[in-house]
Amino acid sequence: MRTHQKLCLSLLASTSTLLMSSNLLAAPVVLELDYDIPVQQNQVAFVPFAGDSVLSPIILNDLSKTELKVTSKDLPQQPRSISELSGTLPVWQSMGIPYLVVGSTRSNRGKVVTDYEVIDIKSGRVIEGKQSLTADNNKESLRYAGHVIADKVYELITGIPGDFSGRIAYIEEVGTGKEKVSRLKVMDADGENAKTITEVAGSIFSPSWSPDGNRIAYSVQPDKSYPVIYVQNVSGGSASALTPFSGSNLSPSFSPDGSKILFSSSFEGSANIYEMSASGGKPRRITNWPSSEVQPSYAPDGKSFVFVSDRSGFNKPQIYRYEFGSGNTTKVSNSGYATSPQFSSDGSQIAFLSGRSAAIMNSGGAITTNLGNTGIDEAPSFSPNGKRVVYASKQGGKGILTIKSLNGGESFGKSGQGTIRSPVWSSSPK
């Protein structure tokens, strides 16, 4: 049975409809294509890459978590490139699936080279031509390569960069009091490949990624001592103490260029917001209200930051925005209790904690999404493209990390030992 549908597809300007050289690629062009197709849930047919057993399952799993509906079942053939579609394109077109992903892997001087194509089935043309990626021949590099390819496939189809090659840092706590042990861990965006970056006796708070995805700033509080902020390279090495000051030093936030860090500290009395070089040095105090100001977070353009203050009254924290140029401060949140603000990468949304519920508001303070009571007083963190969030919760006494799609993709959870806190999503490592 065939049903008439109008498809409004956002395609890059280099698709078959607009043939342009690669140096002229611009913003996505919206094209209205009016034609008959069968009713078809799947939007992407994925053929496992020829010669590969490692990358394809990762790519397929990543894409299946998005709003794109992907299938690798009941396909009419197993091509490795568009040249092998000669004579069978009408068969693919009759399936009503708009996009086809094909490819192959090969060895070259000890490296693994993957060639792949995203095909617009209706026109029978490759979107932006053949893609190629070279990776070292080891499990870690190939896993990362799979995420990078999934990112590119998603971008070629939607015009929006994917978020699979970024990583998620989080804290895992076991024990209490003097027996508490906290681990700072990092995992891939599909919930796999978790590794411990550092382990301490005591508490770890508020990890924050550098913009290049290579460093993490976080606070460590040993039992009966003040929290100190450290910076550590994710690939290894010892951590460097950034704030050897008395008082509570918490909530580091990297500037968009990675050169500076905002944080809150009480080393001069009540908690205020400070800015300092990411390599250390003397901090500069920014806020100077008689109330407590905590949890700063840079805006993506670096021209302002949001933070939390209780200047409205005890136990009535609100989110404010400070403008570096003018020094002006304005109230952003409209709910009765608002903490833990974190921007989306485009600055249009702020994830925060509204009372006991994880929520998202627009830059004007209106709540757009309520994710519900997580059982942990923490806010969600956006994925790099803003299409998903990650947040911590407790279910049945177990710590759970939930990765939730905000636009119709699949949501899923990962459990861990003890309590899980403060997950935060990095951009793709540079």
JSON list of N, CA, C and O in Angstrom, two decimals, residues 291-293 307-320 331 333-339 353 355:
[
{"chain": "A", "resi": 291, "resn": "SER", "atom": "N", "xyz": [24.99, 38.25, 50.05]},
{"chain": "A", "resi": 291, "resn": "SER", "atom": "CA", "xyz": [24.45, 36.89, 50.01]},
{"chain": "A", "resi": 291, "resn": "SER", "atom": "C", "xyz": [25.49, 35.92, 49.49]},
{"chain": "A", "resi": 291, "resn": "SER", "atom": "O", "xyz": [26.63, 36.30, 49.19]},
{"chain": "A", "resi": 292, "resn": "SER", "atom": "N", "xyz": [25.13, 34.64, 49.34]},
{"chain": "A", "resi": 292, "resn": "SER", "atom": "CA", "xyz": [26.04, 33.62, 48.82]},
{"chain": "A", "resi": 292, "resn": "SER", "atom": "C", "xyz": [25.81, 33.42, 47.33]},
{"chain": "A", "resi": 292, "resn": "SER", "atom": "O", "xyz": [24.66, 33.23, 46.88]},
{"chain": "A", "resi": 293, "resn": "GLU", "atom": "N", "xyz": [26.88, 33.46, 46.54]},
{"chain": "A", "resi": 293, "resn": "GLU", "atom": "CA", "xyz": [26.82, 33.25, 45.09]},
{"chain": "A", "resi": 293, "resn": "GLU", "atom": "C", "xyz": [27.66, 32.03, 44.73]},
{"chain": "A", "resi": 293, "resn": "GLU", "atom": "O", "xyz": [28.85, 31.98, 45.07]},
{"chain": "A", "resi": 307, "resn": "PHE", "atom": "N", "xyz": [24.76, 32.04, 37.35]},
{"chain": "A", "resi": 307, "resn": "PHE", "atom": "CA", "xyz": [25.16, 31.57, 38.67]},
{"chain": "A", "resi": 307, "resn": "PHE", "atom": "C", "xyz": [23.93, 31.54, 39.57]},
{"chain": "A", "resi": 307, "resn": "PHE", "atom": "O", "xyz": [22.83, 31.97, 39.18]},
{"chain": "A", "resi": 308, "resn": "VAL", "atom": "N", "xyz": [24.11, 31.04, 40.78]},
{"chain": "A", "resi": 308, "resn": "VAL", "atom": "CA", "xyz": [23.00, 30.90, 41.73]},
{"chain": "A", "resi": 308, "resn": "VAL", "atom": "C", "xyz": [23.27, 31.80, 42.94]},
{"chain": "A", "resi": 308, "resn": "VAL", "atom": "O", "xyz": [24.40, 31.86, 43.44]},
{"chain": "A", "resi": 309, "resn": "SER", "atom": "N", "xyz": [22.23, 32.49, 43.39]},
{"chain": "A", "resi": 309, "resn": "SER", "atom": "CA", "xyz": [22.33, 33.35, 44.57]},
{"chain": "A", "resi": 309, "resn": "SER", "atom": "C", "xyz": [21.09, 33.18, 45.44]},
{"chain": "A", "resi": 309, "resn": "SER", "atom": "O", "xyz": [19.99, 32.94, 44.94]},
{"chain": "A", "resi": 310, "resn": "ASP", "atom": "N", "xyz": [21.31, 33.32, 46.76]},
{"chain": "A", "resi": 310, "resn": "ASP", "atom": "CA", "xyz": [20.17, 33.29, 47.68]},
{"chain": "A", "resi": 310, "resn": "ASP", "atom": "C", "xyz": [19.81, 34.70, 48.16]},
{"chain": "A", "resi": 310, "resn": "ASP", "atom": "O", "xyz": [19.25, 34.87, 49.24]},
{"chain": "A", "resi": 311, "resn": "ARG", "atom": "N", "xyz": [20.13, 35.71, 47.36]},
{"chain": "A", "resi": 311, "resn": "ARG", "atom": "CA", "xyz": [19.84, 37.09, 47.76]},
{"chain": "A", "resi": 311, "resn": "ARG", "atom": "C", "xyz": [18.34, 37.33, 47.93]},
{"chain": "A", "resi": 311, "resn": "ARG", "atom": "O", "xyz": [17.93, 38.26, 48.62]},
{"chain": "A", "resi": 312, "resn": "SER", "atom": "N", "xyz": [17.49, 36.50, 47.30]},
{"chain": "A", "resi": 312, "resn": "SER", "atom": "CA", "xyz": [16.04, 36.65, 47.45]},
{"chain": "A", "resi": 312, "resn": "SER", "atom": "C", "xyz": [15.54, 36.18, 48.80]},
{"chain": "A", "resi": 312, "resn": "SER", "atom": "O", "xyz": [14.39, 36.44, 49.16]},
{"chain": "A", "resi": 313, "resn": "GLY", "atom": "N", "xyz": [16.37, 35.44, 49.53]},
{"chain": "A", "resi": 313, "resn": "GLY", "atom": "CA", "xyz": [15.94, 34.95, 50.84]},
{"chain": "A", "resi": 313, "resn": "GLY", "atom": "C", "xyz": [16.48, 33.57, 51.12]},
{"chain": "A", "resi": 313, "resn": "GLY", "atom": "O", "xyz": [16.88, 32.84, 50.20]},
{"chain": "A", "resi": 314, "resn": "PHE", "atom": "N", "xyz": [16.51, 33.20, 52.37]},
{"chain": "A", "resi": 314, "resn": "PHE", "atom": "CA", "xyz": [17.02, 31.90, 52.77]},
{"chain": "A", "resi": 314, "resn": "PHE", "atom": "C", "xyz": [16.22, 30.77, 52.12]},
{"chain": "A", "resi": 314, "resn": "PHE", "atom": "O", "xyz": [15.00, 30.80, 52.13]},
{"chain": "A", "resi": 315, "resn": "ASN", "atom": "N", "xyz": [16.93, 29.81, 51.56]},
{"chain": "A", "resi": 315, "resn": "ASN", "atom": "CA", "xyz": [16.32, 28.65, 50.91]},
{"chain": "A", "resi": 315, "resn": "ASN", "atom": "C", "xyz": [15.43, 29.05, 49.73]},
{"chain": "A", "resi": 315, "resn": "ASN", "atom": "O", "xyz": [14.48, 28.34, 49.39]},
{"chain": "A", "resi": 316, "resn": "LYS", "atom": "N", "xyz": [15.78, 30.18, 49.09]},
{"chain": "A", "resi": 316, "resn": "LYS", "atom": "CA", "xyz": [15.07, 30.61, 47.88]},
{"chain": "A", "resi": 316, "resn": "LYS", "atom": "C", "xyz": [16.09, 30.93, 46.78]},
{"chain": "A", "resi": 316, "resn": "LYS", "atom": "O", "xyz": [16.12, 32.05, 46.25]},
{"chain": "A", "resi": 317, "resn": "PRO", "atom": "N", "xyz": [16.94, 29.96, 46.46]},
{"chain": "A", "resi": 317, "resn": "PRO", "atom": "CA", "xyz": [17.97, 30.26, 45.45]},
{"chain": "A", "resi": 317, "resn": "PRO", "atom": "C", "xyz": [17.36, 30.52, 44.08]},
{"chain": "A", "resi": 317, "resn": "PRO", "atom": "O", "xyz": [16.38, 29.89, 43.69]},
{"chain": "A", "resi": 318, "resn": "GLN", "atom": "N", "xyz": [17.98, 31.44, 43.35]},
{"chain": "A", "resi": 318, "resn": "GLN", "atom": "CA", "xyz": [17.55, 31.78, 42.00]},
{"chain": "A", "resi": 318, "resn": "GLN", "atom": "C", "xyz": [18.76, 31.87, 41.08]},
{"chain": "A", "resi": 318, "resn": "GLN", "atom": "O", "xyz": [19.89, 32.05, 41.55]},
{"chain": "A", "resi": 319, "resn": "ILE", "atom": "N", "xyz": [18.51, 31.76, 39.79]},
{"chain": "A", "resi": 319, "resn": "ILE", "atom": "CA", "xyz": [19.57, 31.82, 38.80]},
{"chain": "A", "resi": 319, "resn": "ILE", "atom": "C", "xyz": [19.65, 33.24, 38.22]},
{"chain": "A", "resi": 319, "resn": "ILE", "atom": "O", "xyz": [18.63, 33.83, 37.83]},
{"chain": "A", "resi": 320, "resn": "TYR", "atom": "N", "xyz": [20.87, 33.78, 38.18]},
{"chain": "A", "resi": 320, "resn": "TYR", "atom": "CA", "xyz": [21.12, 35.12, 37.67]},
{"chain": "A", "resi": 320, "resn": "TYR", "atom": "C", "xyz": [22.14, 35.04, 36.53]},
{"chain": "A", "resi": 320, "resn": "TYR", "atom": "O", "xyz": [22.86, 34.05, 36.39]},
{"chain": "A", "resi": 331, "resn": "LYS", "atom": "N", "xyz": [18.15, 38.70, 36.82]},
{"chain": "A", "resi": 331, "resn": "LYS", "atom": "CA", "xyz": [17.57, 37.43, 37.27]},
{"chain": "A", "resi": 331, "resn": "LYS", "atom": "C", "xyz": [17.00, 36.69, 36.06]},
{"chain": "A", "resi": 331, "resn": "LYS", "atom": "O", "xyz": [16.32, 37.27, 35.22]},
{"chain": "A", "resi": 333, "resn": "SER", "atom": "N", "xyz": [15.78, 32.97, 36.29]},
{"chain": "A", "resi": 333, "resn": "SER", "atom": "CA", "xyz": [14.78, 31.95, 36.63]},
{"chain": "A", "resi": 333, "resn": "SER", "atom": "C", "xyz": [13.49, 32.58, 37.13]},
{"chain": "A", "resi": 333, "resn": "SER", "atom": "O", "xyz": [13.48, 33.69, 37.68]},
{"chain": "A", "resi": 334, "resn": "ASN", "atom": "N", "xyz": [12.40, 31.84, 36.94]},
{"chain": "A", "resi": 334, "resn": "ASN", "atom": "CA", "xyz": [11.09, 32.29, 37.40]},
{"chain": "A", "resi": 334, "resn": "ASN", "atom": "C", "xyz": [10.45, 31.34, 38.40]},
{"chain": "A", "resi": 334, "resn": "ASN", "atom": "O", "xyz": [9.38, 31.62, 38.94]},
{"chain": "A", "resi": 335, "resn": "SER", "atom": "N", "xyz": [11.07, 30.19, 38.65]},
{"chain": "A", "resi": 335, "resn": "SER", "atom": "CA", "xyz": [10.50, 29.23, 39.59]},
{"chain": "A", "resi": 335, "resn": "SER", "atom": "C", "xyz": [10.91, 29.58, 41.01]},
{"chain": "A", "resi": 335, "resn": "SER", "atom": "O", "xyz": [11.78, 30.42, 41.24]},
{"chain": "A", "resi": 336, "resn": "GLY", "atom": "N", "xyz": [10.29, 28.92, 41.99]},
{"chain": "A", "resi": 336, "resn": "GLY", "atom": "CA", "xyz": [10.53, 29.25, 43.39]},
{"chain": "A", "resi": 336, "resn": "GLY", "atom": "C", "xyz": [11.87, 28.82, 43.91]},
{"chain": "A", "resi": 336, "resn": "GLY", "atom": "O", "xyz": [12.38, 29.35, 44.90]},
{"chain": "A", "resi": 337, "resn": "TYR", "atom": "N", "xyz": [12.49, 27.81, 43.25]},
{"chain": "A", "resi": 337, "resn": "TYR", "atom": "CA", "xyz": [13.76, 27.26, 43.71]},
{"chain": "A", "resi": 337, "resn": "TYR", "atom": "C", "xyz": [14.51, 26.81, 42.48]},
{"chain": "A", "resi": 337, "resn": "TYR", "atom": "O", "xyz": [14.08, 25.89, 41.79]},
{"chain": "A", "resi": 338, "resn": "ALA", "atom": "N", "xyz": [15.63, 27.47, 42.16]},
{"chain": "A", "resi": 338, "resn": "ALA", "atom": "CA", "xyz": [16.34, 27.17, 40.92]},
{"chain": "A", "resi": 338, "resn": "ALA", "atom": "C", "xyz": [17.83, 27.17, 41.17]},
{"chain": "A", "resi": 338, "resn": "ALA", "atom": "O", "xyz": [18.39, 28.16, 41.66]},
{"chain": "A", "resi": 339, "resn": "THR", "atom": "N", "xyz": [18.49, 26.05, 40.83]},
{"chain": "A", "resi": 339, "resn": "THR", "atom": "CA", "xyz": [19.93, 25.91, 41.05]},
{"chain": "A", "resi": 339, "resn": "THR", "atom": "C", "xyz": [20.59, 25.17, 39.89]},
{"chain": "A", "resi": 339, "resn": "THR", "atom": "O", "xyz": [19.92, 24.69, 38.97]},
{"chain": "A", "resi": 353, "resn": "LEU", "atom": "N", "xyz": [18.00, 22.77, 38.07]},
{"chain": "A", "resi": 353, "resn": "LEU", "atom": "CA", "xyz": [17.19, 22.04, 39.03]},
{"chain": "A", "resi": 353, "resn": "LEU", "atom": "C", "xyz": [16.08, 22.96, 39.51]},
{"chain": "A", "resi": 353, "resn": "LEU", "atom": "O", "xyz": [16.34, 24.03, 40.08]},
{"chain": "A", "resi": 355, "resn": "GLY", "atom": "N", "xyz": [13.31, 23.14, 42.05]},
{"chain": "A", "resi": 355, "resn": "GLY", "atom": "CA", "xyz": [12.89, 22.39, 43.24]},
{"chain": "A", "resi": 355, "resn": "GLY", "atom": "C", "xyz": [13.67, 21.09, 43.30]},
{"chain": "A", "resi": 355, "resn": "GLY", "atom": "O", "xyz": [14.89, 21.10, 43.33]}
]
